[in-house]
XYZ file of N, CA, C and O in Angstrom:
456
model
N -1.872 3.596 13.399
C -1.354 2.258 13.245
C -1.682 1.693 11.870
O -2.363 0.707 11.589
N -1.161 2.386 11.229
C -1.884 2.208 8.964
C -0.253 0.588 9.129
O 0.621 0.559 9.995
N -0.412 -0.219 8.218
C 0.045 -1.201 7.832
C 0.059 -1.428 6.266
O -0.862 -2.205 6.014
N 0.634 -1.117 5.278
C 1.040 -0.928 4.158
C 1.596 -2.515 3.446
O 2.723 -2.971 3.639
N 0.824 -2.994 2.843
C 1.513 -4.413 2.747
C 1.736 -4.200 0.983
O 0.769 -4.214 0.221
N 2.918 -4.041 0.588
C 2.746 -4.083 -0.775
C 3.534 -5.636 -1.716
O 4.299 -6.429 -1.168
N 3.135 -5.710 -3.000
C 3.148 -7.029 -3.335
C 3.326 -6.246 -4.861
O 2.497 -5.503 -5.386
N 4.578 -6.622 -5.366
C 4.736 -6.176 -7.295
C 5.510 -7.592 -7.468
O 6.030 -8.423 -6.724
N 5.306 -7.414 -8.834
C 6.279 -8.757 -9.781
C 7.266 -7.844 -10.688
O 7.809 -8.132 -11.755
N 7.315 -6.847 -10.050
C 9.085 -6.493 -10.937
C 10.734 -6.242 -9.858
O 10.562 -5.741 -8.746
N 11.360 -6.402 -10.040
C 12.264 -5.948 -9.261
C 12.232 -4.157 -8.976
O 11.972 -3.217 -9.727
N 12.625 -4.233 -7.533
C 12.944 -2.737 -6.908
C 13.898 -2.269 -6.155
O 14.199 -2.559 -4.997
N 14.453 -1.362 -7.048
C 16.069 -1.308 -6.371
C 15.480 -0.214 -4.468
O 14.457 0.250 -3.964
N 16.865 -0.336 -4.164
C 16.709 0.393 -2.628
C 16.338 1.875 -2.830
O 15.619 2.567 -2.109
N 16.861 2.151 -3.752
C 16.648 3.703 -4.143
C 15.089 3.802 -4.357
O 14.522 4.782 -3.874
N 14.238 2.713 -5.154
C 12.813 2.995 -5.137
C 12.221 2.276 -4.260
O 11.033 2.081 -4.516
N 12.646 1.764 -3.229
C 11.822 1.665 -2.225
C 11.804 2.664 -0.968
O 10.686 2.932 -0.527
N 12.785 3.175 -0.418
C 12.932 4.250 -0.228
C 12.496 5.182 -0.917
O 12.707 6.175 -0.221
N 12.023 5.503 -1.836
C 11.540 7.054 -2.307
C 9.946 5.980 -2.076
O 9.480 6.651 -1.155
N 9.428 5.424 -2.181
C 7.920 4.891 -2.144
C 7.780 4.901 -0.811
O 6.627 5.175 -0.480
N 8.826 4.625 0.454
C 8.860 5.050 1.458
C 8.324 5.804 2.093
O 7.485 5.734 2.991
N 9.026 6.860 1.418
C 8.914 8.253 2.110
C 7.958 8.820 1.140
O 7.995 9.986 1.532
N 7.206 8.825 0.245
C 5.649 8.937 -0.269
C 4.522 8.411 0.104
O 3.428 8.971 0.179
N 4.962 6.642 0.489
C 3.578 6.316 1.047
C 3.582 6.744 2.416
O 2.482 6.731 2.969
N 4.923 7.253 3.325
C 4.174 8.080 4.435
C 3.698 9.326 4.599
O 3.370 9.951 5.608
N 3.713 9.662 3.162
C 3.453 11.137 3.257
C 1.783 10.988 3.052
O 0.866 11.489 3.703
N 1.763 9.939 1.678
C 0.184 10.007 1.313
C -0.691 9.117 2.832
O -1.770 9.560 3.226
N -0.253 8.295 3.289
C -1.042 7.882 4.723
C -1.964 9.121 5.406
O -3.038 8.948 5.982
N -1.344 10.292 5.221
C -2.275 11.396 6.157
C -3.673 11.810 5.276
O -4.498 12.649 5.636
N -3.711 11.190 4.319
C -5.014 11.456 3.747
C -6.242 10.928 4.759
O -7.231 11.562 5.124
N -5.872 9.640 5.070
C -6.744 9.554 5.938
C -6.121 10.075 7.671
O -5.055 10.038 8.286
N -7.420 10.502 7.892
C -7.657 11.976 9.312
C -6.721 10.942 10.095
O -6.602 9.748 9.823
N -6.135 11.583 11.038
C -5.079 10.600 12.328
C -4.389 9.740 12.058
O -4.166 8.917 12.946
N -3.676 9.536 10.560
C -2.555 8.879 10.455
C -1.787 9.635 9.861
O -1.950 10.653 9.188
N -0.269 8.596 10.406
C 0.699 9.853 9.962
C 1.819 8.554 9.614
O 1.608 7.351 9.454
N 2.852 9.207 9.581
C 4.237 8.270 8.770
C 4.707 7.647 10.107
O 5.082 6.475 10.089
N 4.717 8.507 11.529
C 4.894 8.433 12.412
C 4.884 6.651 13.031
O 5.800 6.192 13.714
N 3.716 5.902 12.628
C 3.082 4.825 12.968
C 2.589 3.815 11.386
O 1.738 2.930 11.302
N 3.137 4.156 10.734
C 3.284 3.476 10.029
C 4.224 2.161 9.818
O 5.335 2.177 10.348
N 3.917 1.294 9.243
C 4.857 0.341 8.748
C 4.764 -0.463 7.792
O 3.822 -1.216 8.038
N 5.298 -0.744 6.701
C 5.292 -0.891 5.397
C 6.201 -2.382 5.009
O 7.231 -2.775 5.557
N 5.646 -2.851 4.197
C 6.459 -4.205 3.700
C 6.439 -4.125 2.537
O 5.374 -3.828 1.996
N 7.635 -4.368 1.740
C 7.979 -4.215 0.357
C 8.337 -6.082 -0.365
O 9.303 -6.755 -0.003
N 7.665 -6.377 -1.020
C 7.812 -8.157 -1.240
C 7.911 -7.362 -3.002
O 6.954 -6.918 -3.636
N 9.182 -7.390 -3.380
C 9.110 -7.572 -5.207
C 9.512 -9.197 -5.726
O 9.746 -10.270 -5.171
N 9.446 -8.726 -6.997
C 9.323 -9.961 -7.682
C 8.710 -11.174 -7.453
O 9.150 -12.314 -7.598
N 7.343 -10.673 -6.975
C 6.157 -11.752 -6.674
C 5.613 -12.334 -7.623
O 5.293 -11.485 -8.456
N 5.256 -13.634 -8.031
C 4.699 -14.052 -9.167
C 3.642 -14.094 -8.916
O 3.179 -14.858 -8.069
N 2.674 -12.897 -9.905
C 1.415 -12.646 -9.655
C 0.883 -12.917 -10.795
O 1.648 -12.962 -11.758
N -0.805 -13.216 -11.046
C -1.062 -12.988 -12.487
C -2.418 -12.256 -12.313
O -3.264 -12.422 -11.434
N -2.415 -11.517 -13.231
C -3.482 -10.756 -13.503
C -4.259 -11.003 -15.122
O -3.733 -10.823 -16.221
N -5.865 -11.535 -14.775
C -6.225 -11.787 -16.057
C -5.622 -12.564 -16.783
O -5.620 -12.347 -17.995
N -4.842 -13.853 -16.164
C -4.681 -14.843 -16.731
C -2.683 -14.711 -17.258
O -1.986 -15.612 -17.724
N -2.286 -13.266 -16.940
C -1.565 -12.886 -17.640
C -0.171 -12.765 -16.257
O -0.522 -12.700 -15.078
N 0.805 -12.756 -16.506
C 1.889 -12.772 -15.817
C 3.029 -11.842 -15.906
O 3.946 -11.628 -15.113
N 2.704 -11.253 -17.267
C 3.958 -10.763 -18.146
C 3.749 -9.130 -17.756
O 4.676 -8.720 -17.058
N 3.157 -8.549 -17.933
C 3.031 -7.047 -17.050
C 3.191 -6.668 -15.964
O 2.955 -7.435 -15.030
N 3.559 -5.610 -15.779
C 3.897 -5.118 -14.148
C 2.268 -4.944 -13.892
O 1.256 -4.547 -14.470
N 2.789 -5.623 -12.386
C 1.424 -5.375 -11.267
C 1.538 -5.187 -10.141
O 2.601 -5.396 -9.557
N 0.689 -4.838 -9.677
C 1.189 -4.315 -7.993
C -0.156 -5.058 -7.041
O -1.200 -5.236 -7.668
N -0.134 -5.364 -5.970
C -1.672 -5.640 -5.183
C -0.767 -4.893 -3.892
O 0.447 -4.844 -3.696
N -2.108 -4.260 -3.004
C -1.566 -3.906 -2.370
C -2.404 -4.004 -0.764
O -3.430 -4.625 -1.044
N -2.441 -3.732 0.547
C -2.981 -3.869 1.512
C -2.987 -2.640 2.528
O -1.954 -2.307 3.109
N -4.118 -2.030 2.702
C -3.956 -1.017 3.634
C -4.742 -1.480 4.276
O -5.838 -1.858 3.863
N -4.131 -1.581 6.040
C -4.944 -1.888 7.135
C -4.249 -0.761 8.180
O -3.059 -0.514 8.376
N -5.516 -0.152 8.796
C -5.829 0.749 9.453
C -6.345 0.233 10.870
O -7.112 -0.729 10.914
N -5.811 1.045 12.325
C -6.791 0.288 13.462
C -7.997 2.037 13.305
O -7.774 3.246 13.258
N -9.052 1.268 13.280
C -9.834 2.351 13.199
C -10.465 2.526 12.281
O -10.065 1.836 11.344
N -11.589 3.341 11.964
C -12.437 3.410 10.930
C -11.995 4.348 9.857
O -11.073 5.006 10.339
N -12.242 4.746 8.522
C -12.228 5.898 7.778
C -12.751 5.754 6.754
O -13.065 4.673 6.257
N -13.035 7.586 5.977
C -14.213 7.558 5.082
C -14.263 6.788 3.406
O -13.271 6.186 2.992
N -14.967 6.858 2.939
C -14.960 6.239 1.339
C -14.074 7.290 0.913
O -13.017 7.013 0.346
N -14.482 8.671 1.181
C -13.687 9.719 0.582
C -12.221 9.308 0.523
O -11.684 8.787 -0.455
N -11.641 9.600 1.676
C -10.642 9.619 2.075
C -9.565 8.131 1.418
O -8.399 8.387 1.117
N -10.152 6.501 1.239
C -9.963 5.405 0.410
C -10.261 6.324 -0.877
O -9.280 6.582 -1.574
N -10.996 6.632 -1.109
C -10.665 7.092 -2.914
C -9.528 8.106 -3.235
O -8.886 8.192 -4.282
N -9.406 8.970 -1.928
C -8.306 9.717 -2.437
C -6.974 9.054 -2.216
O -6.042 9.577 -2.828
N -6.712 8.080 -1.518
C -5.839 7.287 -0.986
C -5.081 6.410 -1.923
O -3.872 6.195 -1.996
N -6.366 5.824 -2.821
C -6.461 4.607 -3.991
C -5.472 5.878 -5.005
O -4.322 5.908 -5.444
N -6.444 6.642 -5.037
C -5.533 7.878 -6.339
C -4.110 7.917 -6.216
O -3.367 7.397 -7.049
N -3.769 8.436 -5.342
C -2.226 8.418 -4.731
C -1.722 7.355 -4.410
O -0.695 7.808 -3.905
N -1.643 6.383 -4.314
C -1.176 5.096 -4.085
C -0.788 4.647 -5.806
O 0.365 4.432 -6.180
N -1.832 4.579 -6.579
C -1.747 4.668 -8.239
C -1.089 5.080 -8.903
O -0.595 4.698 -9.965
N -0.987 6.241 -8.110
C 0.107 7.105 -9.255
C 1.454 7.295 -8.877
O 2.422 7.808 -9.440
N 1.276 6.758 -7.790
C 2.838 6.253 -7.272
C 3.479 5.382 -7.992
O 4.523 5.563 -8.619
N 2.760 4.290 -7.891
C 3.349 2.825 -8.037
C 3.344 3.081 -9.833
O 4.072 2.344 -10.498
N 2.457 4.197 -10.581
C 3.004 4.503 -11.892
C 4.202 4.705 -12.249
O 4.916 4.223 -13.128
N 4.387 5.744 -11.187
C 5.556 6.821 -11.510
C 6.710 6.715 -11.427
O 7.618 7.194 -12.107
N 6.703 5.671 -10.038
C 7.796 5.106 -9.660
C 8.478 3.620 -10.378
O 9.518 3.568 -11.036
N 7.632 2.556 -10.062
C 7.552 1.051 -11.102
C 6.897 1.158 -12.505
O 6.673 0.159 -13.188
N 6.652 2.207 -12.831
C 5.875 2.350 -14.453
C 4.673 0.702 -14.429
O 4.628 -0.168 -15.300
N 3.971 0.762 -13.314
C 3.036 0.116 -13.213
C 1.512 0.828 -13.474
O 1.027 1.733 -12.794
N 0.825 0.085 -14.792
C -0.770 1.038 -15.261
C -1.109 0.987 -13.638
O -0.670 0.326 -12.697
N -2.182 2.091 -13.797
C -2.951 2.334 -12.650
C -4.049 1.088 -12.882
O -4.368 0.582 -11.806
N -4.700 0.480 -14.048
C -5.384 -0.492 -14.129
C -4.400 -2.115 -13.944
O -4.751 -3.151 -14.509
N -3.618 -2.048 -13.379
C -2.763 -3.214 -13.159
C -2.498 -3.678 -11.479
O -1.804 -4.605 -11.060
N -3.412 -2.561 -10.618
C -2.974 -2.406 -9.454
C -4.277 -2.601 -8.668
O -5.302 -2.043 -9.059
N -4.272 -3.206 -7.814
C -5.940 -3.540 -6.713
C -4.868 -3.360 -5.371
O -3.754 -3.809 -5.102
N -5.938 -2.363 -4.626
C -5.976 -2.022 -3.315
C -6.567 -2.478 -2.343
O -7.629 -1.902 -2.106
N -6.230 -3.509 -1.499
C -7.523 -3.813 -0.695
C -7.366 -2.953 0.525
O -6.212 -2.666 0.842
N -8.492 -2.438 1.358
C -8.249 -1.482 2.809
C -9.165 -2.631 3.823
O -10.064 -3.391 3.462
N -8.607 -2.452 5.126
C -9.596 -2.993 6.080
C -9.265 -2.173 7.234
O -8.240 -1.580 7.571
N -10.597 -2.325 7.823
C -10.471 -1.414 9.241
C -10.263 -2.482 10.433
O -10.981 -3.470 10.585
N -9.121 -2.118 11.291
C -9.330 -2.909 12.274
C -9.631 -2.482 13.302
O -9.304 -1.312 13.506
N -10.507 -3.355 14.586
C -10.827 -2.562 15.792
C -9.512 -3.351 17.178
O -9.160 -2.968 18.294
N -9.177 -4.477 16.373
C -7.728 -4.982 17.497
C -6.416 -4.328 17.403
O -6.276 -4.267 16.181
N -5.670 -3.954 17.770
C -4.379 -4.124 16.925
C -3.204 -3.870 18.408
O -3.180 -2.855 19.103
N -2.413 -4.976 18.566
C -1.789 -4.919 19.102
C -0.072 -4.370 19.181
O 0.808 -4.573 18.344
N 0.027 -3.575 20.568
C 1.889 -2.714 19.984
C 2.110 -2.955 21.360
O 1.326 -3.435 22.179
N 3.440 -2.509 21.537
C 4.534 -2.609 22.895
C 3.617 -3.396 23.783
O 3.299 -2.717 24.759
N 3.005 -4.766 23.783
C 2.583 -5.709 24.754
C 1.103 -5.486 25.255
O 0.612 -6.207 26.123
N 0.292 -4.249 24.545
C -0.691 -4.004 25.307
C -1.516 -3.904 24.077
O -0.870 -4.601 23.294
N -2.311 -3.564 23.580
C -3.982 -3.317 22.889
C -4.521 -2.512 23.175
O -4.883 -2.244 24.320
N -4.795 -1.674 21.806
C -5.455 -0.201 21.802
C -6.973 -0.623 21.859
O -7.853 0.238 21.874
C-alpha cells in the first residue's frame, strides 16, 4: 500500500507522466513487499514551489508513504532512484529534490483496515 505523492513546478506532458508511471512502479519494489500492484501515485505539476528562497529552477518534493515499516537501506536506495528519475525525465538536479518517507501502521482500502 506505497502512496507516491509527487509535487514539481514545471509542466508534464502525459507522455512523462506515464513513463514516471511505469518507473516509479517499478522502483517501489526496492522496498521488500511492495510492488506496482498497490501502488498509487499523484502527479500535481506546475506547483509554485520555492527552494532557497528561489522559484526559478526546476524542483520536485516528493512523498512516500508506506503501510508498514522499511529499512534505511532500502529509503537510500529508493531516494537514488527516485533522483535520477525525476533527472532524467524533468531535467530536475538531484540537489533540487527532497523526499519525505513515512511509515504507516493505519491505512485504510475496500471499507476495512489492514
Amino acid at each position: 500500500m506505497p502512496f507516491i505523492n509527487s509535487r514539481v513546478n514545471v509542466a508534464m506532458s502525459s507522455a512523462q507522466k506515464t513513463s514516471l508511471k511505469e518507473k516509479l512502479g517499478q522502483a517501489i519494489s526496492i522496498i521488500p513487499g511492495k510492488t506496482e500492484d498497490w501502488l498509487m501515485i499523484e502527479f500535481a505539476d506546475n506547483c509554485e514551489l520555492y527552494f532557497r528562497g528561489d522559484k526559478d529552477q526546476p524542483m520536485a518534493f516528493l512523498e512516500v508513504k508506506v503501510f508498514g515499516t522499511f529499512s534505511e537501506e532500502a529509503a537510500e536506495q529508493l531516494t537514488e532512484a527516485v533522483c535520477n528519475l525525476y533527472e532524467s525525465e524533468l531535467q530536475i538536479r538531484k540537489d533540487h529534490i527532497y523526499i519525505k518517507y513515512e511509515e504507516v501502521s493505519k491505512w485504510g482500502w475496500n471499507g476495512r483496515n489492514f
